[in-house]
Short mmCIF file of N, CA and C in Angstrom, two decimals:
data_model
loop_
_atom_site.label_atom_id
_atom_site.label_comp_id
_atom_site.label_asym_id
_atom_site.label_seq_id
_atom_site.Cartn_x
_atom_site.Cartn_y
_atom_site.Cartn_z
N MET C 1 -4.03 21.89 -5.72
CA MET C 1 -5.51 22.29 -5.54
C MET C 1 -5.99 21.97 -4.16
N LYS C 2 -6.75 22.83 -3.58
CA LYS C 2 -7.29 22.62 -2.25
C LYS C 2 -8.12 21.47 -2.13
N LYS C 3 -8.94 21.23 -3.25
CA LYS C 3 -9.96 20.13 -3.27
C LYS C 3 -9.15 18.80 -3.15
N TYR C 4 -8.01 18.72 -3.90
CA TYR C 4 -7.22 17.50 -3.93
C TYR C 4 -6.50 17.21 -2.46
N LYS C 5 -6.20 18.30 -1.92
CA LYS C 5 -5.64 18.18 -0.41
C LYS C 5 -6.78 17.44 0.43
N MET C 6 -7.90 18.02 0.24
CA MET C 6 -9.03 17.60 1.05
C MET C 6 -9.29 16.08 0.84
N TYR C 7 -9.36 15.75 -0.52
CA TYR C 7 -9.61 14.41 -0.88
C TYR C 7 -8.40 13.43 -0.51
N ARG C 8 -7.30 13.90 -0.44
CA ARG C 8 -6.10 13.20 0.07
C ARG C 8 -6.37 12.85 1.62
N ARG C 9 -6.65 13.83 2.27
CA ARG C 9 -6.96 13.57 3.76
C ARG C 9 -8.01 12.54 3.93
N TRP C 10 -9.00 12.77 3.07
CA TRP C 10 -10.27 11.84 3.30
C TRP C 10 -9.69 10.27 2.88
N MET C 11 -8.98 10.21 1.86
CA MET C 11 -8.42 8.82 1.43
C MET C 11 -7.52 8.29 2.56
N LEU C 12 -6.66 9.21 3.01
CA LEU C 12 -5.85 8.71 4.10
C LEU C 12 -6.52 8.16 5.36
N ASN C 13 -7.51 9.06 5.75
CA ASN C 13 -8.46 8.57 6.86
C ASN C 13 -9.10 7.26 6.56
N ALA C 14 -9.61 7.14 5.28
CA ALA C 14 -10.40 5.83 5.04
C ALA C 14 -9.55 4.67 5.00
N VAL C 15 -8.33 4.84 4.46
CA VAL C 15 -7.35 3.71 4.55
C VAL C 15 -6.85 3.52 6.11
N LYS C 16 -6.67 4.50 6.75
CA LYS C 16 -6.24 4.29 8.26
C LYS C 16 -7.41 3.59 8.94
N ASN C 17 -8.62 3.95 8.75
CA ASN C 17 -9.81 3.52 9.50
C ASN C 17 -10.26 2.15 9.00
N GLU C 18 -10.10 1.73 7.70
CA GLU C 18 -10.76 0.59 7.15
C GLU C 18 -9.74 -0.46 6.79
N LEU C 19 -8.65 -0.18 6.16
CA LEU C 19 -7.68 -1.08 5.52
C LEU C 19 -6.63 -1.45 6.58
N VAL C 20 -6.11 -0.54 7.31
CA VAL C 20 -5.06 -0.74 8.26
C VAL C 20 -5.50 -1.70 9.39
N PRO C 21 -6.69 -1.62 9.97
CA PRO C 21 -7.18 -2.55 10.99
C PRO C 21 -7.28 -4.04 10.36
N LYS C 22 -7.78 -4.12 9.14
CA LYS C 22 -7.81 -5.35 8.57
C LYS C 22 -6.40 -5.97 8.32
N LEU C 23 -5.46 -5.31 8.10
CA LEU C 23 -4.14 -5.79 7.93
C LEU C 23 -3.63 -6.25 9.42
N GLY C 24 -3.95 -5.40 10.34
CA GLY C 24 -3.64 -5.75 11.81
C GLY C 24 -4.36 -7.12 12.16
N GLU C 25 -5.50 -7.45 11.75
CA GLU C 25 -6.23 -8.75 11.93
C GLU C 25 -5.46 -9.89 11.31
N GLN C 26 -4.59 -9.59 10.39
CA GLN C 26 -3.85 -10.57 9.59
C GLN C 26 -2.32 -10.60 10.21
N GLU C 27 -2.21 -10.02 11.45
CA GLU C 27 -0.94 -9.99 12.17
C GLU C 27 0.16 -9.06 11.37
N PHE C 28 -0.21 -8.18 10.53
CA PHE C 28 0.74 -7.16 10.09
C PHE C 28 0.91 -6.03 11.15
N GLU C 29 2.16 -5.75 11.50
CA GLU C 29 2.48 -4.80 12.50
C GLU C 29 3.04 -3.57 11.72
N ARG C 30 2.56 -2.36 12.11
CA ARG C 30 3.01 -1.09 11.44
C ARG C 30 4.37 -0.81 12.02
N VAL C 31 5.24 -0.32 11.02
CA VAL C 31 6.63 0.05 11.32
C VAL C 31 6.67 1.44 10.89
N PHE C 32 6.81 2.35 12.01
CA PHE C 32 6.71 3.84 11.56
C PHE C 32 8.07 4.23 11.05
N LEU C 33 8.01 5.24 10.19
CA LEU C 33 9.22 5.83 9.71
C LEU C 33 9.92 6.68 10.76
N LYS C 34 11.26 6.82 10.76
CA LYS C 34 11.94 7.55 11.71
C LYS C 34 13.04 8.40 11.03
N GLY C 35 13.50 9.46 11.53
CA GLY C 35 14.64 10.17 11.05
C GLY C 35 14.61 10.62 9.68
N GLU C 36 15.77 10.30 8.84
CA GLU C 36 15.86 10.77 7.62
C GLU C 36 14.87 10.05 6.60
N GLU C 37 14.64 8.84 6.93
CA GLU C 37 13.68 8.05 6.24
C GLU C 37 12.37 8.71 6.32
N LYS C 38 11.97 9.27 7.47
CA LYS C 38 10.61 9.91 7.50
C LYS C 38 10.57 11.18 6.72
N LYS C 39 11.65 11.87 6.71
CA LYS C 39 11.67 13.19 5.93
C LYS C 39 11.57 12.86 4.48
N GLN C 40 12.26 11.83 3.95
CA GLN C 40 12.23 11.51 2.59
C GLN C 40 10.95 10.79 2.01
N LEU C 41 10.40 9.93 2.81
CA LEU C 41 9.37 8.89 2.36
C LEU C 41 7.95 9.19 2.92
N GLU C 42 7.89 10.08 3.95
CA GLU C 42 6.54 10.22 4.43
C GLU C 42 5.31 10.54 3.56
N GLN C 43 5.71 11.50 2.60
CA GLN C 43 4.64 11.83 1.46
C GLN C 43 4.08 10.62 0.79
N PHE C 44 5.03 9.68 0.37
CA PHE C 44 4.75 8.49 -0.40
C PHE C 44 4.16 7.33 0.41
N TYR C 45 4.73 7.09 1.64
CA TYR C 45 4.33 6.03 2.58
C TYR C 45 3.90 6.61 3.88
N PRO C 46 2.80 7.33 3.99
CA PRO C 46 2.28 7.85 5.18
C PRO C 46 2.01 6.85 6.28
N PHE C 47 1.90 5.72 6.05
CA PHE C 47 1.68 4.68 7.07
C PHE C 47 2.91 3.89 7.38
N GLY C 48 4.13 4.32 6.92
CA GLY C 48 5.33 3.53 7.08
C GLY C 48 5.42 2.30 6.28
N LYS C 49 5.69 1.28 6.84
CA LYS C 49 5.46 -0.18 6.23
C LYS C 49 5.08 -1.06 7.33
N PHE C 50 4.57 -2.24 6.75
CA PHE C 50 4.05 -3.22 7.65
C PHE C 50 4.90 -4.47 7.49
N GLN C 51 4.96 -5.15 8.71
CA GLN C 51 5.66 -6.45 8.71
C GLN C 51 4.94 -7.45 9.43
N ARG C 52 5.09 -8.83 8.86
CA ARG C 52 4.33 -9.93 9.53
C ARG C 52 5.39 -11.12 9.63
N PHE C 53 5.58 -11.70 10.71
CA PHE C 53 6.49 -12.75 10.89
C PHE C 53 5.84 -14.09 10.86
N ARG C 54 6.27 -14.94 9.90
CA ARG C 54 5.74 -16.19 9.66
C ARG C 54 6.92 -17.17 9.49
N GLY C 55 6.96 -18.11 10.53
CA GLY C 55 8.21 -18.96 10.53
C GLY C 55 9.54 -18.28 10.25
N ASP C 56 10.18 -18.77 9.29
CA ASP C 56 11.48 -18.10 9.01
C ASP C 56 11.56 -16.96 8.11
N VAL C 57 10.33 -16.41 7.66
CA VAL C 57 10.31 -15.32 6.69
C VAL C 57 9.52 -14.20 7.32
N VAL C 58 9.69 -13.04 6.65
CA VAL C 58 8.95 -11.70 7.12
C VAL C 58 8.34 -11.30 6.00
N ASP C 59 6.94 -11.08 6.05
CA ASP C 59 6.17 -10.57 4.92
C ASP C 59 6.29 -9.02 5.12
N ILE C 60 6.54 -8.23 4.15
CA ILE C 60 6.68 -6.82 4.16
C ILE C 60 5.53 -6.28 3.22
N LEU C 61 4.88 -5.26 3.62
CA LEU C 61 3.90 -4.57 2.87
C LEU C 61 3.96 -2.93 2.99
N GLU C 62 3.63 -2.31 1.89
CA GLU C 62 3.72 -0.97 1.89
C GLU C 62 2.49 -0.33 1.14
N ILE C 63 1.87 0.61 1.58
CA ILE C 63 0.84 1.40 1.02
C ILE C 63 1.39 2.62 0.50
N GLN C 64 1.49 2.79 -0.87
CA GLN C 64 2.03 3.99 -1.45
C GLN C 64 1.00 4.89 -2.10
N PHE C 65 1.20 6.27 -1.76
CA PHE C 65 0.31 7.40 -2.28
C PHE C 65 1.25 8.20 -3.17
N PRO C 66 0.66 8.83 -4.17
CA PRO C 66 1.41 9.73 -4.89
C PRO C 66 1.60 11.02 -4.08
N GLN C 67 2.53 11.75 -4.43
CA GLN C 67 2.90 13.04 -3.69
C GLN C 67 1.81 14.12 -4.04
N TYR C 68 1.40 14.20 -5.31
CA TYR C 68 0.55 15.26 -5.63
C TYR C 68 -0.57 14.56 -6.55
N GLY C 69 -1.58 15.57 -6.80
CA GLY C 69 -2.70 15.12 -7.65
C GLY C 69 -3.80 14.34 -6.99
N TYR C 70 -4.63 13.75 -7.70
CA TYR C 70 -5.80 13.12 -7.26
C TYR C 70 -5.46 11.92 -6.31
N PRO C 71 -6.06 11.85 -5.15
CA PRO C 71 -5.52 10.81 -4.13
C PRO C 71 -5.86 9.30 -4.61
N GLU C 72 -4.89 8.56 -4.71
CA GLU C 72 -5.03 7.11 -5.01
C GLU C 72 -3.89 6.32 -4.39
N PHE C 73 -3.98 5.03 -4.37
CA PHE C 73 -2.86 4.33 -3.72
C PHE C 73 -2.70 3.04 -4.41
N ARG C 74 -1.58 2.42 -4.23
CA ARG C 74 -1.31 0.92 -4.57
C ARG C 74 -0.61 0.34 -3.42
N ILE C 75 -0.62 -0.89 -3.47
CA ILE C 75 0.11 -1.73 -2.31
C ILE C 75 1.16 -2.56 -2.90
N GLY C 76 2.38 -2.70 -2.38
CA GLY C 76 3.42 -3.51 -2.77
C GLY C 76 3.63 -4.42 -1.49
N ALA C 77 3.96 -5.73 -1.84
CA ALA C 77 4.26 -6.73 -0.79
C ALA C 77 5.16 -7.66 -1.26
N GLY C 78 5.92 -8.26 -0.33
CA GLY C 78 6.90 -9.24 -0.69
C GLY C 78 7.33 -9.97 0.63
N THR C 79 8.13 -10.96 0.40
CA THR C 79 8.71 -11.83 1.45
C THR C 79 10.21 -11.90 1.56
N VAL C 80 10.71 -11.82 2.70
CA VAL C 80 12.19 -11.80 2.78
C VAL C 80 12.41 -12.81 4.02
N ALA C 81 13.73 -13.37 3.91
CA ALA C 81 14.12 -14.22 5.03
C ALA C 81 14.40 -13.50 6.28
N LYS C 82 14.09 -14.10 7.41
CA LYS C 82 14.38 -13.43 8.74
C LYS C 82 15.91 -13.01 8.78
N SER C 83 16.80 -13.79 8.11
CA SER C 83 18.16 -13.46 8.15
C SER C 83 18.59 -12.16 7.31
N GLY C 84 17.63 -11.76 6.57
CA GLY C 84 17.95 -10.54 5.69
C GLY C 84 17.83 -10.86 4.12
N TYR C 85 18.40 -10.02 3.36
CA TYR C 85 18.25 -10.06 1.92
C TYR C 85 19.60 -9.60 1.28
N GLU C 86 19.95 -10.44 0.31
CA GLU C 86 21.24 -10.08 -0.46
C GLU C 86 20.85 -9.31 -1.71
N HIS C 87 21.02 -8.08 -1.74
CA HIS C 87 20.75 -7.16 -2.76
C HIS C 87 21.83 -7.18 -3.66
N GLN C 88 21.72 -7.07 -5.13
CA GLN C 88 22.63 -7.22 -6.19
C GLN C 88 23.66 -6.02 -6.02
N ILE C 89 23.13 -4.84 -5.52
CA ILE C 89 23.93 -3.66 -5.55
C ILE C 89 24.44 -3.32 -4.13
N PHE C 90 23.45 -3.28 -3.09
CA PHE C 90 23.70 -2.85 -1.81
C PHE C 90 24.33 -3.90 -0.90
N GLY C 91 24.33 -5.21 -1.37
CA GLY C 91 24.83 -6.34 -0.59
C GLY C 91 23.74 -6.67 0.60
N HIS C 92 24.33 -7.19 1.58
CA HIS C 92 23.22 -7.78 2.75
C HIS C 92 22.49 -6.61 3.38
N ILE C 93 21.16 -6.87 3.39
CA ILE C 93 20.23 -5.82 4.05
C ILE C 93 19.48 -6.58 5.09
N ALA C 94 19.48 -6.06 6.35
CA ALA C 94 18.75 -6.73 7.47
C ALA C 94 17.35 -6.82 7.06
N ALA C 95 16.50 -7.85 7.51
CA ALA C 95 15.16 -7.92 7.17
C ALA C 95 14.23 -6.75 7.58
N LYS C 96 14.60 -6.12 8.68
CA LYS C 96 13.88 -4.97 9.13
C LYS C 96 14.06 -3.77 8.33
N ASP C 97 15.11 -3.67 7.51
CA ASP C 97 15.50 -2.51 6.67
C ASP C 97 15.08 -2.71 5.21
N VAL C 98 14.59 -3.92 4.85
CA VAL C 98 14.12 -4.18 3.50
C VAL C 98 12.80 -3.42 3.21
N TRP C 99 12.91 -2.71 1.93
CA TRP C 99 11.55 -2.31 1.36
C TRP C 99 11.27 -3.18 0.24
N VAL C 100 9.96 -3.18 -0.06
CA VAL C 100 9.41 -4.06 -1.05
C VAL C 100 10.16 -3.91 -2.44
N GLY C 101 10.41 -2.81 -2.88
CA GLY C 101 11.11 -2.44 -4.10
C GLY C 101 12.46 -3.07 -4.15
N TYR C 102 13.08 -3.49 -3.09
CA TYR C 102 14.39 -4.19 -3.12
C TYR C 102 14.24 -5.73 -3.63
N LEU C 103 13.03 -6.20 -3.46
CA LEU C 103 12.94 -7.70 -3.53
C LEU C 103 12.67 -8.10 -5.06
N ILE C 104 13.12 -9.20 -5.38
CA ILE C 104 12.91 -9.88 -6.77
C ILE C 104 12.47 -11.33 -6.41
N PRO C 105 11.23 -11.66 -6.47
CA PRO C 105 10.15 -10.96 -7.07
C PRO C 105 9.36 -10.30 -5.81
N TYR C 106 8.37 -9.51 -6.22
CA TYR C 106 7.48 -8.92 -5.24
C TYR C 106 6.05 -8.82 -5.90
N TYR C 107 5.07 -8.34 -5.26
CA TYR C 107 3.76 -8.30 -5.74
C TYR C 107 3.25 -6.81 -5.57
N SER C 108 2.64 -6.30 -6.60
CA SER C 108 1.98 -4.98 -6.63
C SER C 108 0.40 -5.22 -6.69
N PHE C 109 -0.35 -4.45 -5.96
CA PHE C 109 -1.70 -4.69 -6.11
C PHE C 109 -2.38 -3.32 -6.44
N TYR C 110 -3.03 -3.38 -7.66
CA TYR C 110 -3.65 -2.26 -8.34
C TYR C 110 -5.24 -2.54 -8.59
N ALA C 111 -5.89 -1.42 -8.76
CA ALA C 111 -7.24 -1.57 -9.17
C ALA C 111 -7.46 -2.26 -10.48
N ILE C 112 -6.55 -2.02 -11.47
CA ILE C 112 -6.52 -2.68 -12.74
C ILE C 112 -4.95 -2.87 -12.96
N PRO C 113 -4.60 -4.19 -12.66
CA PRO C 113 -3.09 -4.42 -12.71
C PRO C 113 -2.47 -4.43 -14.19
N PHE C 114 -3.32 -4.80 -15.16
CA PHE C 114 -2.80 -4.76 -16.52
C PHE C 114 -2.40 -3.32 -16.92
N THR C 115 -3.10 -2.36 -16.54
CA THR C 115 -2.81 -0.99 -16.99
C THR C 115 -2.06 -0.38 -15.90
N GLY C 116 -1.83 -0.85 -14.60
CA GLY C 116 -1.23 -0.10 -13.56
C GLY C 116 -2.08 1.02 -12.85
N ARG C 117 -3.42 0.80 -13.07
CA ARG C 117 -4.22 1.94 -12.49
C ARG C 117 -4.35 1.73 -10.94
N TRP C 118 -4.02 2.69 -10.24
CA TRP C 118 -4.01 2.66 -8.79
C TRP C 118 -5.49 2.64 -8.27
N PHE C 119 -5.65 2.35 -6.98
CA PHE C 119 -7.07 2.36 -6.38
C PHE C 119 -7.44 3.85 -6.10
N SER C 120 -8.54 4.29 -6.63
CA SER C 120 -9.03 5.52 -6.35
C SER C 120 -10.51 5.71 -6.45
N VAL C 121 -11.14 6.52 -5.83
CA VAL C 121 -12.54 6.78 -5.90
C VAL C 121 -12.94 7.27 -7.28
N PRO C 122 -13.83 6.84 -7.94
CA PRO C 122 -14.23 7.26 -9.31
C PRO C 122 -14.74 8.74 -9.14
N PHE C 123 -14.10 9.59 -10.03
CA PHE C 123 -14.40 11.06 -10.05
C PHE C 123 -15.57 11.24 -10.96
N TYR C 124 -16.62 11.89 -10.37
CA TYR C 124 -17.81 12.27 -11.06
C TYR C 124 -17.77 13.83 -11.24
N SER C 125 -17.66 14.23 -12.49
CA SER C 125 -17.70 15.68 -12.81
C SER C 125 -18.98 16.33 -12.36
N PHE C 126 -20.07 15.53 -12.45
CA PHE C 126 -21.48 16.10 -12.17
C PHE C 126 -21.86 15.98 -10.65
N ARG C 127 -20.93 15.42 -9.83
CA ARG C 127 -21.42 15.27 -8.39
C ARG C 127 -20.12 15.54 -7.58
N LYS C 128 -20.36 16.23 -6.50
CA LYS C 128 -19.35 16.59 -5.50
C LYS C 128 -18.94 15.33 -4.74
N LEU C 129 -17.77 14.94 -4.51
CA LEU C 129 -17.39 13.85 -3.60
C LEU C 129 -17.36 14.37 -2.18
N ASN C 130 -17.63 13.37 -1.29
CA ASN C 130 -17.56 13.63 0.09
C ASN C 130 -16.86 12.59 0.85
N GLU C 131 -16.53 12.76 2.20
CA GLU C 131 -15.67 11.82 2.79
C GLU C 131 -16.34 10.39 2.84
N GLU C 132 -17.60 10.27 2.89
CA GLU C 132 -18.26 8.94 2.88
C GLU C 132 -17.85 8.24 1.62
N ASP C 133 -17.74 8.83 0.52
CA ASP C 133 -17.33 8.22 -0.79
C ASP C 133 -16.16 7.47 -0.64
N PHE C 134 -15.04 8.14 0.02
CA PHE C 134 -13.72 7.52 0.21
C PHE C 134 -13.76 6.35 1.21
N SER C 135 -14.65 6.59 2.17
CA SER C 135 -14.74 5.49 3.12
C SER C 135 -15.42 4.20 2.63
N ALA C 136 -16.46 4.56 1.84
CA ALA C 136 -17.25 3.35 1.18
C ALA C 136 -16.41 2.68 0.23
N TYR C 137 -15.53 3.34 -0.50
CA TYR C 137 -14.69 2.80 -1.54
C TYR C 137 -13.71 1.87 -0.87
N VAL C 138 -12.94 2.39 0.15
CA VAL C 138 -11.93 1.60 0.96
C VAL C 138 -12.68 0.46 1.47
N ILE C 139 -13.77 0.49 2.09
CA ILE C 139 -14.50 -0.59 2.76
C ILE C 139 -14.84 -1.67 1.71
N LYS C 140 -15.23 -1.19 0.57
CA LYS C 140 -15.69 -2.23 -0.47
C LYS C 140 -14.45 -3.01 -1.00
N ILE C 141 -13.26 -2.51 -1.04
CA ILE C 141 -12.03 -3.15 -1.61
C ILE C 141 -11.32 -3.86 -0.42
N SER C 142 -11.40 -3.42 0.70
CA SER C 142 -10.52 -3.87 1.83
C SER C 142 -10.41 -5.60 1.89
N ALA C 143 -11.57 -6.11 2.14
CA ALA C 143 -11.67 -7.51 2.44
C ALA C 143 -10.92 -8.37 1.16
N ALA C 144 -11.36 -7.88 0.09
CA ALA C 144 -10.76 -8.70 -1.19
C ALA C 144 -9.24 -8.45 -1.25
N LEU C 145 -8.83 -7.23 -0.95
CA LEU C 145 -7.43 -6.89 -1.11
C LEU C 145 -6.66 -7.70 -0.01
N VAL C 146 -7.07 -7.65 1.20
CA VAL C 146 -6.34 -8.53 2.26
C VAL C 146 -6.29 -10.01 1.92
N ASN C 147 -7.42 -10.50 1.34
CA ASN C 147 -7.37 -11.96 0.93
C ASN C 147 -6.28 -12.21 -0.17
N GLU C 148 -6.33 -11.31 -1.12
CA GLU C 148 -5.33 -11.31 -2.28
C GLU C 148 -3.94 -11.27 -1.79
N ILE C 149 -3.73 -10.37 -0.78
CA ILE C 149 -2.33 -10.11 -0.28
C ILE C 149 -1.89 -11.50 0.37
N ASN C 150 -2.74 -12.15 1.14
CA ASN C 150 -2.40 -13.42 1.82
C ASN C 150 -2.20 -14.47 0.83
N GLU C 151 -3.00 -14.58 -0.18
CA GLU C 151 -2.85 -15.56 -1.22
C GLU C 151 -1.58 -15.45 -2.03
N ALA C 152 -1.08 -14.21 -2.32
CA ALA C 152 0.07 -14.02 -3.02
C ALA C 152 1.23 -14.35 -2.03
N LEU C 153 1.28 -13.83 -0.95
CA LEU C 153 2.40 -13.95 0.00
C LEU C 153 2.57 -15.49 0.57
N ILE C 154 1.56 -16.04 0.81
CA ILE C 154 1.57 -17.36 1.35
C ILE C 154 1.60 -18.49 0.36
N HIS C 155 0.79 -18.35 -0.71
CA HIS C 155 0.57 -19.44 -1.68
C HIS C 155 1.16 -19.15 -3.12
N ASP C 156 1.58 -17.92 -3.33
CA ASP C 156 2.01 -17.54 -4.62
C ASP C 156 1.02 -17.51 -5.74
N ARG C 157 -0.22 -17.11 -5.27
CA ARG C 157 -1.45 -17.05 -6.24
C ARG C 157 -1.70 -15.67 -6.40
N ARG C 158 -2.17 -15.39 -7.69
CA ARG C 158 -2.44 -14.03 -8.09
C ARG C 158 -3.88 -13.88 -8.13
N GLY C 159 -4.50 -12.77 -7.60
CA GLY C 159 -5.94 -12.49 -7.71
C GLY C 159 -6.20 -11.38 -8.79
N LYS C 160 -7.40 -10.84 -8.70
CA LYS C 160 -7.65 -9.97 -9.81
C LYS C 160 -7.00 -8.60 -9.74
N HIS C 161 -6.57 -8.22 -8.60
CA HIS C 161 -5.77 -6.86 -8.33
C HIS C 161 -4.24 -7.09 -8.21
N THR C 162 -3.76 -8.32 -8.48
CA THR C 162 -2.33 -8.68 -8.21
C THR C 162 -1.49 -8.63 -9.52
N ARG C 163 -0.26 -8.10 -9.35
CA ARG C 163 0.70 -8.19 -10.45
C ARG C 163 1.95 -8.57 -9.88
N LYS C 164 2.65 -9.71 -10.29
CA LYS C 164 3.94 -10.13 -9.77
C LYS C 164 4.96 -9.51 -10.51
N CYS C 165 5.93 -8.86 -9.92
CA CYS C 165 6.89 -8.11 -10.54
C CYS C 165 8.22 -8.71 -10.25
N GLY C 166 9.21 -8.64 -11.25
CA GLY C 166 10.49 -9.13 -11.06
C GLY C 166 10.70 -10.55 -11.31
#
């Protein structure tokens, strides 16, 4: 649907303008997708992934969007040693090549963790959404999300949007 494409663009812009800078303030650096990875994953991870170096570990963070449908997102985050990760199937993976889904354990951040509901602007059938609705929603949740991400990665504490996986 045309409407959902427009909503997706608005959600991407809101995340880019409101959440990504807050991650930058917490020393997360954006790692852009390249080559084959970009072709396969750009729809799901339009911002690539983010890395933050802390002592002898690397914090990895991903903002995932669905390919189709109403625009929503969830965040995955985890920690890997700078020396890399020993995966059960793939063997040794360099820290720079690790994705959150490879890690055991890792954290997922949802609007409602118990049900796995992704972050999305509430849809009102009686009112047309506009770009400001998406921006206001992301502004509203950004500060709390960044704090919860730090609490999970640094102190292994769960907040109201956090689910520990694996």
